[in-house]
Amino acid sequence: MNITKKIITIKVLVLNRISLILPNFPNHRFLYKPFEGLRQIIWKSLFKRFGTKSFIRSKVQIVGYNNISVGNNCLIGPSSIINATNRITIGDYFLSGPGLIIYTAEHGLENNDTPYCLQKSTSSKVVIGDNVYVGARVTILGGVTIGDNVIIAAGSVVTKDIPSNEIWGGIPARTIKKV
């Protein structure tokens, strides 16, 4: 094994260990400033892209850091789950409430003779535009593109594309109002 491969292997191992402790890393307002620089270094090394002045609240579970690009001035709320087996792109000025769920993968359901857990899963990218506000406990499924200047009401399940300049809500999410 050459030296470059060894360095990459060590980096991957270190980042995997850091990603295990990151959800519980001190994240409260009174502890934020002392750890701000370290937190930014960790996030920038884990994510494909992590914008300036972006922040992830406590107890966020993330799979597939290297598939996620986060824009500038973004906030991902506490207790969120992001599963990025495919690409997730989040634009600038994104804001989510607590409990956001983004899944790019889904289980195959084609064959009733094969247990669902043994069927192949598929994954599709998620693209979120600029200036998007997502309420608490929103679920965004794979294959969805959310336009710019969008608001998604709390508790919604987004299963299809949302055009720019609209407010959506419900299960499944649908247009409430154009803005």
PDB file of C-alpha atoms in Angstrom:
ATOM      1  CA  MET A   1       0.000   0.000   0.000  1.00  0.00           C
ATOM      2  CA  ASN A   2       1.541   3.303  -1.015  1.00  0.00           C
ATOM      3  CA  ILE A   3       1.761   6.323   1.292  1.00  0.00           C
ATOM      4  CA  THR A   4      -1.140   8.180  -0.377  1.00  0.00           C
ATOM      5  CA  LYS A   5      -3.519   5.258   0.177  1.00  0.00           C
ATOM      6  CA  LYS A   6      -2.375   4.985   3.809  1.00  0.00           C
ATOM      7  CA  ILE A   7      -3.040   8.687   4.405  1.00  0.00           C
ATOM      8  CA  ILE A   8      -6.486   8.441   2.805  1.00  0.00           C
ATOM      9  CA  THR A   9      -7.303   5.334   4.852  1.00  0.00           C
ATOM     10  CA  ILE A  10      -6.251   7.057   8.082  1.00  0.00           C
ATOM     11  CA  LYS A  11      -8.248  10.187   7.177  1.00  0.00           C
ATOM     12  CA  VAL A  12     -11.372   8.090   6.494  1.00  0.00           C
ATOM     13  CA  LEU A  13     -10.985   6.246   9.815  1.00  0.00           C
ATOM     14  CA  VAL A  14     -10.515   9.493  11.753  1.00  0.00           C
ATOM     15  CA  LEU A  15     -13.482  11.169  10.050  1.00  0.00           C
ATOM     16  CA  ASN A  16     -15.666   8.117  10.707  1.00  0.00           C
ATOM     17  CA  ARG A  17     -14.799   8.282  14.414  1.00  0.00           C
ATOM     18  CA  ILE A  18     -15.444  12.041  14.517  1.00  0.00           C
ATOM     19  CA  SER A  19     -18.804  11.579  12.790  1.00  0.00           C
ATOM     20  CA  LEU A  20     -19.853   9.219  15.599  1.00  0.00           C
ATOM     21  CA  ILE A  21     -19.286  11.859  18.300  1.00  0.00           C
ATOM     22  CA  LEU A  22     -20.402  14.867  16.242  1.00  0.00           C
ATOM     23  CA  PRO A  23     -24.147  14.545  17.031  1.00  0.00           C
ATOM     24  CA  ASN A  24     -23.365  15.045  20.736  1.00  0.00           C
ATOM     25  CA  PHE A  25     -20.631  17.646  20.255  1.00  0.00           C
ATOM     26  CA  PRO A  26     -21.254  20.705  22.488  1.00  0.00           C
ATOM     27  CA  ASN A  27     -23.750  22.726  20.524  1.00  0.00           C
ATOM     28  CA  HIS A  28     -25.683  24.915  22.932  1.00  0.00           C
ATOM     29  CA  ARG A  29     -25.493  28.709  22.738  1.00  0.00           C
ATOM     30  CA  PHE A  30     -23.271  29.124  25.808  1.00  0.00           C
ATOM     31  CA  LEU A  31     -20.843  26.497  24.468  1.00  0.00           C
ATOM     32  CA  TYR A  32     -21.027  27.538  20.819  1.00  0.00           C
ATOM     33  CA  LYS A  33     -18.310  30.196  20.609  1.00  0.00           C
ATOM     34  CA  PRO A  34     -15.460  28.185  22.176  1.00  0.00           C
ATOM     35  CA  PHE A  35     -16.023  25.314  19.701  1.00  0.00           C
ATOM     36  CA  GLU A  36     -17.095  27.318  16.622  1.00  0.00           C
ATOM     37  CA  GLY A  37     -13.793  27.053  14.754  1.00  0.00           C
ATOM     38  CA  LEU A  38     -13.331  23.358  15.505  1.00  0.00           C
ATOM     39  CA  ARG A  39     -16.903  22.585  14.491  1.00  0.00           C
ATOM     40  CA  GLN A  40     -16.427  24.379  11.124  1.00  0.00           C
ATOM     41  CA  ILE A  41     -13.186  22.476  10.466  1.00  0.00           C
ATOM     42  CA  ILE A  42     -14.910  19.160  11.183  1.00  0.00           C
ATOM     43  CA  TRP A  43     -17.942  19.934   9.017  1.00  0.00           C
ATOM     44  CA  LYS A  44     -15.840  21.203   6.109  1.00  0.00           C
ATOM     45  CA  SER A  45     -13.782  17.998   6.187  1.00  0.00           C
ATOM     46  CA  LEU A  46     -16.821  15.691   6.351  1.00  0.00           C
ATOM     47  CA  PHE A  47     -19.178  17.254   3.801  1.00  0.00           C
ATOM     48  CA  LYS A  48     -18.695  17.507   0.046  1.00  0.00           C
ATOM     49  CA  ARG A  49     -19.254  21.246   0.569  1.00  0.00           C
ATOM     50  CA  PHE A  50     -20.178  23.137   3.728  1.00  0.00           C
ATOM     51  CA  GLY A  51     -20.869  26.859   3.288  1.00  0.00           C
ATOM     52  CA  THR A  52     -19.828  29.753   5.474  1.00  0.00           C
ATOM     53  CA  LYS A  53     -22.025  30.711   8.426  1.00  0.00           C
ATOM     54  CA  SER A  54     -23.909  27.408   8.157  1.00  0.00           C
ATOM     55  CA  PHE A  55     -24.738  25.487  11.306  1.00  0.00           C
ATOM     56  CA  ILE A  56     -26.041  22.080  12.355  1.00  0.00           C
ATOM     57  CA  ARG A  57     -27.863  21.844  15.679  1.00  0.00           C
ATOM     58  CA  SER A  58     -27.422  19.025  18.191  1.00  0.00           C
ATOM     59  CA  LYS A  59     -28.379  15.367  17.815  1.00  0.00           C
ATOM     60  CA  VAL A  60     -28.468  15.380  14.012  1.00  0.00           C
ATOM     61  CA  GLN A  61     -27.801  11.946  12.480  1.00  0.00           C
ATOM     62  CA  ILE A  62     -26.145  11.958   9.069  1.00  0.00           C
ATOM     63  CA  VAL A  63     -25.213   9.106   6.734  1.00  0.00           C
ATOM     64  CA  GLY A  64     -23.194   9.902   3.622  1.00  0.00           C
ATOM     65  CA  TYR A  65     -21.552  13.219   4.518  1.00  0.00           C
ATOM     66  CA  ASN A  66     -19.516  13.090   1.304  1.00  0.00           C
ATOM     67  CA  ASN A  67     -22.742  13.211  -0.780  1.00  0.00           C
ATOM     68  CA  ILE A  68     -24.034  16.404   0.861  1.00  0.00           C
ATOM     69  CA  SER A  69     -23.424  19.985  -0.260  1.00  0.00           C
ATOM     70  CA  VAL A  70     -24.676  22.704   2.084  1.00  0.00           C
ATOM     71  CA  GLY A  71     -24.847  26.343   0.963  1.00  0.00           C
ATOM     72  CA  ASN A  72     -24.039  29.490   2.927  1.00  0.00           C
ATOM     73  CA  ASN A  73     -26.075  30.728   5.913  1.00  0.00           C
ATOM     74  CA  CYS A  74     -27.952  27.449   6.456  1.00  0.00           C
ATOM     75  CA  LEU A  75     -29.355  25.974   9.652  1.00  0.00           C
ATOM     76  CA  ILE A  76     -30.320  22.325  10.052  1.00  0.00           C
ATOM     77  CA  GLY A  77     -32.538  21.940  13.108  1.00  0.00           C
ATOM     78  CA  PRO A  78     -31.927  19.615  16.072  1.00  0.00           C
ATOM     79  CA  SER A  79     -32.803  15.916  16.010  1.00  0.00           C
ATOM     80  CA  SER A  80     -32.808  15.773  12.212  1.00  0.00           C
ATOM     81  CA  ILE A  81     -31.963  12.667  10.160  1.00  0.00           C
ATOM     82  CA  ILE A  82     -30.246  12.948   6.795  1.00  0.00           C
ATOM     83  CA  ASN A  83     -29.548   9.767   4.831  1.00  0.00           C
ATOM     84  CA  ALA A  84     -27.535  10.633   1.733  1.00  0.00           C
ATOM     85  CA  THR A  85     -26.907   7.430  -0.175  1.00  0.00           C
ATOM     86  CA  ASN A  86     -27.314   9.691  -3.209  1.00  0.00           C
ATOM     87  CA  ARG A  87     -26.505  13.382  -3.655  1.00  0.00           C
ATOM     88  CA  ILE A  88     -28.200  16.051  -1.517  1.00  0.00           C
ATOM     89  CA  THR A  89     -27.700  19.687  -2.480  1.00  0.00           C
ATOM     90  CA  ILE A  90     -28.957  22.419  -0.149  1.00  0.00           C
ATOM     91  CA  GLY A  91     -28.881  26.012  -1.416  1.00  0.00           C
ATOM     92  CA  ASP A  92     -28.084  29.211   0.472  1.00  0.00           C
ATOM     93  CA  TYR A  93     -30.274  30.536   3.320  1.00  0.00           C
ATOM     94  CA  PHE A  94     -31.905  27.183   4.127  1.00  0.00           C
ATOM     95  CA  LEU A  95     -33.650  26.935   7.501  1.00  0.00           C
ATOM     96  CA  SER A  96     -35.256  23.843   9.025  1.00  0.00           C
ATOM     97  CA  GLY A  97     -37.122  23.249  12.228  1.00  0.00           C
ATOM     98  CA  PRO A  98     -36.385  20.274  14.482  1.00  0.00           C
ATOM     99  CA  GLY A  99     -36.835  16.737  13.245  1.00  0.00           C
ATOM    100  CA  LEU A 100     -36.201  17.251   9.529  1.00  0.00           C
ATOM    101  CA  ILE A 101     -35.876  13.932   7.671  1.00  0.00           C
ATOM    102  CA  ILE A 102     -34.251  13.677   4.244  1.00  0.00           C
ATOM    103  CA  TYR A 103     -33.962  10.203   2.697  1.00  0.00           C
ATOM    104  CA  THR A 104     -32.514   9.624  -0.753  1.00  0.00           C
ATOM    105  CA  ALA A 105     -33.039   5.832  -0.626  1.00  0.00           C
ATOM    106  CA  GLU A 106     -36.119   3.657  -0.609  1.00  0.00           C
ATOM    107  CA  HIS A 107     -36.669  -0.085  -0.379  1.00  0.00           C
ATOM    108  CA  GLY A 108     -37.714  -2.057  -3.414  1.00  0.00           C
ATOM    109  CA  LEU A 109     -41.315  -3.250  -3.325  1.00  0.00           C
ATOM    110  CA  GLU A 110     -41.567  -4.950  -6.717  1.00  0.00           C
ATOM    111  CA  ASN A 111     -41.676  -8.616  -5.743  1.00  0.00           C
ATOM    112  CA  ASN A 112     -44.115  -9.900  -3.114  1.00  0.00           C
ATOM    113  CA  ASP A 113     -42.348 -13.296  -3.082  1.00  0.00           C
ATOM    114  CA  THR A 114     -39.131 -11.755  -1.723  1.00  0.00           C
ATOM    115  CA  PRO A 115     -39.035 -10.194   1.752  1.00  0.00           C
ATOM    116  CA  TYR A 116     -38.901  -6.407   1.446  1.00  0.00           C
ATOM    117  CA  CYS A 117     -35.686  -6.182   3.450  1.00  0.00           C
ATOM    118  CA  LEU A 118     -33.950  -8.413   0.881  1.00  0.00           C
ATOM    119  CA  GLN A 119     -35.051  -6.468  -2.179  1.00  0.00           C
ATOM    120  CA  LYS A 120     -32.707  -3.991  -3.812  1.00  0.00           C
ATOM    121  CA  SER A 121     -33.055  -0.418  -2.677  1.00  0.00           C
ATOM    122  CA  THR A 122     -32.928   2.533  -5.031  1.00  0.00           C
ATOM    123  CA  SER A 123     -31.767   6.066  -4.390  1.00  0.00           C
ATOM    124  CA  SER A 124     -32.395   9.416  -6.047  1.00  0.00           C
ATOM    125  CA  LYS A 125     -30.886  12.832  -5.463  1.00  0.00           C
ATOM    126  CA  VAL A 126     -32.544  15.655  -3.511  1.00  0.00           C
ATOM    127  CA  VAL A 127     -32.048  19.280  -4.550  1.00  0.00           C
ATOM    128  CA  ILE A 128     -33.181  22.151  -2.305  1.00  0.00           C
ATOM    129  CA  GLY A 129     -33.020  25.698  -3.686  1.00  0.00           C
ATOM    130  CA  ASP A 130     -32.105  29.006  -2.057  1.00  0.00           C
ATOM    131  CA  ASN A 131     -34.163  30.698   0.671  1.00  0.00           C
ATOM    132  CA  VAL A 132     -36.152  27.623   1.703  1.00  0.00           C
ATOM    133  CA  TYR A 133     -37.843  27.335   5.111  1.00  0.00           C
ATOM    134  CA  VAL A 134     -38.868  23.868   6.270  1.00  0.00           C
ATOM    135  CA  GLY A 135     -41.029  23.511   9.377  1.00  0.00           C
ATOM    136  CA  ALA A 136     -40.641  20.952  12.160  1.00  0.00           C
ATOM    137  CA  ARG A 137     -40.867  17.232  11.399  1.00  0.00           C
ATOM    138  CA  VAL A 138     -40.914  17.566   7.603  1.00  0.00           C
ATOM    139  CA  THR A 139     -39.933  14.509   5.549  1.00  0.00           C
ATOM    140  CA  ILE A 140     -38.337  14.971   2.118  1.00  0.00           C
ATOM    141  CA  LEU A 141     -38.065  11.833  -0.017  1.00  0.00           C
ATOM    142  CA  GLY A 142     -35.574  10.999  -2.763  1.00  0.00           C
ATOM    143  CA  GLY A 143     -36.003  12.314  -6.274  1.00  0.00           C
ATOM    144  CA  VAL A 144     -37.429  15.641  -5.102  1.00  0.00           C
ATOM    145  CA  THR A 145     -36.346  19.086  -6.278  1.00  0.00           C
ATOM    146  CA  ILE A 146     -37.487  22.066  -4.202  1.00  0.00           C
ATOM    147  CA  GLY A 147     -37.302  25.472  -5.900  1.00  0.00           C
ATOM    148  CA  ASP A 148     -36.207  28.828  -4.491  1.00  0.00           C
ATOM    149  CA  ASN A 149     -38.270  30.873  -1.983  1.00  0.00           C
ATOM    150  CA  VAL A 150     -40.322  27.913  -0.747  1.00  0.00           C
ATOM    151  CA  ILE A 151     -41.980  27.347   2.640  1.00  0.00           C
ATOM    152  CA  ILE A 152     -42.970  23.825   3.717  1.00  0.00           C
ATOM    153  CA  ALA A 153     -45.416  23.523   6.619  1.00  0.00           C
ATOM    154  CA  ALA A 154     -44.590  21.485   9.717  1.00  0.00           C
ATOM    155  CA  GLY A 155     -45.325  17.763   9.534  1.00  0.00           C
ATOM    156  CA  SER A 156     -45.445  17.642   5.731  1.00  0.00           C
ATOM    157  CA  VAL A 157     -44.201  14.764   3.578  1.00  0.00           C
ATOM    158  CA  VAL A 158     -42.660  15.975   0.318  1.00  0.00           C
ATOM    159  CA  THR A 159     -42.986  13.303  -2.377  1.00  0.00           C
ATOM    160  CA  LYS A 160     -42.764  15.402  -5.555  1.00  0.00           C
ATOM    161  CA  ASP A 161     -41.061  18.493  -6.928  1.00  0.00           C
ATOM    162  CA  ILE A 162     -42.018  21.904  -5.533  1.00  0.00           C
ATOM    163  CA  PRO A 163     -41.762  24.905  -7.881  1.00  0.00           C
ATOM    164  CA  SER A 164     -40.236  28.185  -6.728  1.00  0.00           C
ATOM    165  CA  ASN A 165     -42.241  30.808  -4.820  1.00  0.00           C
ATOM    166  CA  GLU A 166     -44.839  28.524  -3.235  1.00  0.00           C
ATOM    167  CA  ILE A 167     -46.016  27.415   0.207  1.00  0.00           C
ATOM    168  CA  TRP A 168     -46.700  23.693   0.535  1.00  0.00           C
ATOM    169  CA  GLY A 169     -48.051  21.492   3.318  1.00  0.00           C
ATOM    170  CA  GLY A 170     -49.804  18.240   4.123  1.00  0.00           C
ATOM    171  CA  ILE A 171     -49.355  14.499   3.681  1.00  0.00           C
ATOM    172  CA  PRO A 172     -48.501  14.215   0.879  1.00  0.00           C
ATOM    173  CA  ALA A 173     -47.468  17.854   0.529  1.00  0.00           C
ATOM    174  CA  ARG A 174     -49.419  19.977  -1.962  1.00  0.00           C
ATOM    175  CA  THR A 175     -49.686  23.646  -2.903  1.00  0.00           C
ATOM    176  CA  ILE A 176     -51.256  25.893  -0.274  1.00  0.00           C
ATOM    177  CA  LYS A 177     -50.399  29.275  -1.729  1.00  0.00           C
ATOM    178  CA  LYS A 178     -48.171  30.997  -4.259  1.00  0.00           C
ATOM    179  CA  VAL A 179     -45.932  33.766  -2.890  1.00  0.00           C
TER     180      VAL A 179
END
